[in-house]
Amino acid sequence: MRIVLILSDSSSECKKALETLDRYGEAFSADIGVFVILEDLYRLESASVSLGVPLPPDTVKSAKERTENKIKTLWRHIKKDEKAHIDIKAVAGELGEEVVKFVGEEKPDMILWGCQPTPVLCRVIDEINVPSLIIK
């Protein structure tokens, strides 16, 4: 079984979501991972292109690395193990588009959402048809 925690920009430091992922992973003896969608960065990147002022070349890469490092640090704290590992993938894009693509490629059996419930999120959950749990 594969369980994935999906986070958005505002939830990338969500300790509660990672703790829930840990509990579900252990309860189901599941393979777990984290998928982060950096929508704010995507919007900034799109705006900068349309204004003709591109972002510095390493902006997206640096943001992804910072996000991954924050999650790794929280995960090691939760696991109480400085060497604890978790698979993390971060992308800059729109939530709906990136989730549909991710689910098509990775085919998780369950998704935990560390995002605020919104109409867009509800539409995405209906579209992907994967058992989901929103963590608030």
Short mmCIF file of C-alpha atoms in Angstrom, two decimals, residues 2 4-5 7 12 18 21 32-37 64-76 84-91 102:
data_model
loop_
_atom_site.label_atom_id
_atom_site.label_comp_id
_atom_site.label_asym_id
_atom_site.label_seq_id
_atom_site.Cartn_x
_atom_site.Cartn_y
_atom_site.Cartn_z
CA ARG A 2 1.20 3.52 -0.84
CA VAL A 4 1.02 10.04 0.09
CA LEU A 5 0.70 13.29 2.00
CA LEU A 7 0.94 19.67 0.97
CA SER A 12 4.68 22.76 4.01
CA LEU A 18 3.37 14.57 9.01
CA LEU A 21 1.15 10.33 7.83
CA ILE A 32 4.76 6.64 2.40
CA GLY A 33 5.82 9.84 0.72
CA VAL A 34 5.19 13.57 0.54
CA PHE A 35 4.20 15.58 -2.52
CA VAL A 36 4.42 19.38 -2.21
CA ILE A 37 2.83 21.75 -4.69
CA LYS A 64 12.06 23.27 -3.71
CA GLU A 65 15.24 22.46 -1.77
CA ARG A 66 14.23 24.68 1.18
CA THR A 67 10.80 23.06 1.29
CA GLU A 68 12.24 19.55 1.15
CA ASN A 69 14.75 20.40 3.90
CA LYS A 70 11.99 21.77 6.18
CA ILE A 71 9.96 18.60 5.74
CA LYS A 72 12.99 16.36 6.30
CA THR A 73 13.79 18.23 9.51
CA LEU A 74 10.23 17.90 10.79
CA TRP A 75 10.15 14.22 9.81
CA ARG A 76 13.37 13.47 11.70
CA ALA A 84 15.04 9.01 9.24
CA HIS A 85 14.23 9.21 5.53
CA ILE A 86 11.06 10.06 3.68
CA ASP A 87 10.53 10.44 -0.06
CA ILE A 88 9.63 14.03 -0.94
CA LYS A 89 8.77 15.49 -4.31
CA ALA A 90 8.19 19.23 -4.73
CA VAL A 91 6.86 20.92 -7.85
CA PHE A 102 1.05 12.88 -9.85
#
